[in-house]
Short mmCIF file of C-alpha atoms in Angstrom, two decimals:
data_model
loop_
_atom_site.label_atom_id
_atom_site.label_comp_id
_atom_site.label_asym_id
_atom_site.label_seq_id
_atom_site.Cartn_x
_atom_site.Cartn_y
_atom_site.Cartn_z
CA UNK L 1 0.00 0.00 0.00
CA UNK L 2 1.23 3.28 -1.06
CA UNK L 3 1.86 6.09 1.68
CA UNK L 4 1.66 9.74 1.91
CA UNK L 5 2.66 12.16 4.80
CA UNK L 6 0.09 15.32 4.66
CA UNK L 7 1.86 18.45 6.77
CA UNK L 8 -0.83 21.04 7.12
CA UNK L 9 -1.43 23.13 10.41
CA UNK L 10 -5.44 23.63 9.56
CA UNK L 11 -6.59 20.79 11.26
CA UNK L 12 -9.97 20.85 8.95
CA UNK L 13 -7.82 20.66 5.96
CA UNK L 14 -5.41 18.22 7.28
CA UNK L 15 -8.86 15.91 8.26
CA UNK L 16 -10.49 16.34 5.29
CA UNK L 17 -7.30 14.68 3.13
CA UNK L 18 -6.24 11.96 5.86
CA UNK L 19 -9.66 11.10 4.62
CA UNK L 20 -9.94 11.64 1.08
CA UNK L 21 -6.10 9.81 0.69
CA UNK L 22 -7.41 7.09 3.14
CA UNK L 23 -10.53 6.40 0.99
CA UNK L 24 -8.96 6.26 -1.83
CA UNK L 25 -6.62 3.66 -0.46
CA UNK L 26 -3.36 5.22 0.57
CA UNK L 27 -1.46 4.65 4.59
CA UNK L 28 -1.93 8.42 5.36
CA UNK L 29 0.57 9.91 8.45
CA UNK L 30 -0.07 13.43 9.18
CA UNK L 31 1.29 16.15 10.77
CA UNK L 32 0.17 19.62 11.87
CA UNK L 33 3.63 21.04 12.50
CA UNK L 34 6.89 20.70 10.33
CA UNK L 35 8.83 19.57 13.65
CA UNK L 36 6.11 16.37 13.29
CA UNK L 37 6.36 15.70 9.90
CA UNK L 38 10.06 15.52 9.93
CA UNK L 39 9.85 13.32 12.67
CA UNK L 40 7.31 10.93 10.48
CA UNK L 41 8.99 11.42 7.43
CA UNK L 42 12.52 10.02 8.91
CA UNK L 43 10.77 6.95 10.78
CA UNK L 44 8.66 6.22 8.31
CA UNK L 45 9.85 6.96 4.67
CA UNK L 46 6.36 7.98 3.05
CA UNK L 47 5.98 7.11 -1.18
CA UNK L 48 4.88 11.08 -1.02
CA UNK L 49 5.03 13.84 1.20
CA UNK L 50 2.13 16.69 0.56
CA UNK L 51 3.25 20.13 3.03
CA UNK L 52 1.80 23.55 3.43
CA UNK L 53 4.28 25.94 3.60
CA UNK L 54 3.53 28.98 5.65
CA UNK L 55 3.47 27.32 8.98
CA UNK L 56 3.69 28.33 12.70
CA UNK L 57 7.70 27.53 13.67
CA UNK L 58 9.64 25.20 11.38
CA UNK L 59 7.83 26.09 7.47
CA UNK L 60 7.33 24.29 4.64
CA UNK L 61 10.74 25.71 3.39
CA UNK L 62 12.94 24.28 6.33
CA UNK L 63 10.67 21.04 5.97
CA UNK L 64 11.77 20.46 2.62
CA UNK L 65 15.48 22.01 3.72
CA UNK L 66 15.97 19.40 6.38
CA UNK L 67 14.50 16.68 4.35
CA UNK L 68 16.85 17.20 1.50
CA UNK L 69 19.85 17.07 3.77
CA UNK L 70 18.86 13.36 5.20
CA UNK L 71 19.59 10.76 2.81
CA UNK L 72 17.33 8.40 3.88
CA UNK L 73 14.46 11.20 2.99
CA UNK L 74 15.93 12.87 0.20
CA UNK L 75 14.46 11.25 -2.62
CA UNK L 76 11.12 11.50 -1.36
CA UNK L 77 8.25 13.55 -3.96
CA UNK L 78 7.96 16.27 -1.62
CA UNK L 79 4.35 18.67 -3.17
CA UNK L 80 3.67 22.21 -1.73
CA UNK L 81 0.24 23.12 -0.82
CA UNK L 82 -0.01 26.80 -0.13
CA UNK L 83 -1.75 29.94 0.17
CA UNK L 84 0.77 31.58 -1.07
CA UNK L 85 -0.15 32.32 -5.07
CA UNK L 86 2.65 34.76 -6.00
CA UNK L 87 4.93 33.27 -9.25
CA UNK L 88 7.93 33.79 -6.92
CA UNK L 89 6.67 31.71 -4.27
CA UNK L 90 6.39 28.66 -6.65
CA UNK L 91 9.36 29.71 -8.17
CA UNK L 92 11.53 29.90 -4.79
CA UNK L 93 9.88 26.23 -3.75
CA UNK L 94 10.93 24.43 -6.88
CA UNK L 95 14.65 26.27 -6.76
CA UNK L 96 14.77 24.47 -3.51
CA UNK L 97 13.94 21.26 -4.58
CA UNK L 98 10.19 20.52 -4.43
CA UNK L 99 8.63 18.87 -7.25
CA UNK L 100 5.79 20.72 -7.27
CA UNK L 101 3.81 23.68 -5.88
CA UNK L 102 -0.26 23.72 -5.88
CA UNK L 103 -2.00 27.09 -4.78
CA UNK L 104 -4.78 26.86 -1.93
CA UNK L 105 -7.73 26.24 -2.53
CA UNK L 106 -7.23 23.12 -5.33
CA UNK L 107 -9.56 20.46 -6.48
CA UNK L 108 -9.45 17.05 -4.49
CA UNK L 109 -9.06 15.21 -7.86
CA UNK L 110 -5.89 17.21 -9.37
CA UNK L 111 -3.98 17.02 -6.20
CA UNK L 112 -5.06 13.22 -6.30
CA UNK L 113 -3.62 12.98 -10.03
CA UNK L 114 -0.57 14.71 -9.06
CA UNK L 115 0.16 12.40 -6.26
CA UNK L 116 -0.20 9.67 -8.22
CA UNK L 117 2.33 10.37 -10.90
CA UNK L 118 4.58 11.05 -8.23
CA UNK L 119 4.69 7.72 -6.80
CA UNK L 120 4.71 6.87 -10.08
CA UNK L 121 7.33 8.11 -11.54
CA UNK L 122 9.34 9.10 -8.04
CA UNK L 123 10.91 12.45 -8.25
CA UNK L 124 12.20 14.65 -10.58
CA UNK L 125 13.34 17.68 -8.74
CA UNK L 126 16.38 19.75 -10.07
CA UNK L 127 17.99 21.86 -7.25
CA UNK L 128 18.85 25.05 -8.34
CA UNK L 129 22.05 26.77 -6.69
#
């Protein structure tokens, strides 16, 4: 069975897709801090990690960051979900490394697609320096 880590401080949001991924199949761990998540992510190596990234303490960014820098969690499909719909923000994410960036609010279905494809195909992130 295929897993996903969801790292969302809304708890309404993070509910709602612990139970859309759960019925449609996937081992959903979540999170509603980055501290958390990176703590889930390195014990239990998701297929997929789905984060917010404007978060109280440790962000999205730093999430990623720290993620990137462990080897066992590196190679992980790591998907921003934000708020934040400025070009530059999406721009900034993939230059460090996520594989993809999806602006708040988004249809169940897409984000479904796109996590998919990414556990598909595994990751194809290009860091930027």
């Amino acid at each position: 069975m295929r897993s996903i880590l969801l790292i969302e401080d809304n708890n309404n949001i993070l509910d709602n897709l612990v139970e859309y991924f759960g019925m449609e199949g996937f081992h959903v761990f979540s999170a509603n801090t980055g501290k958390k998540g990176i703590e889930l992510a390195i014990e239990f190596i998701p297929d997929l990690i789905i984060c917010d990234h404007p978060m109280p303490g440790i962000d999205g960014h730093e999430v990623l960051r720290l993620l990137l820098d462990n080897t066992h969690t590196s190679e992980i499909p790591f998907i921003f979900c934000s708020t934040l719909s400025e070009t530059c923000n999406k721009s900034e994410a993939l230059k460090l490394g996520a594989d993809d960036y999806i602006i708040k609010p988004f249809e169940l279905d897409n984000l479904l697609h796109k996590a998919k494809n990414y556990m598909i195909n595994g990751s194809k992130r290009q860091i930027y320096s």
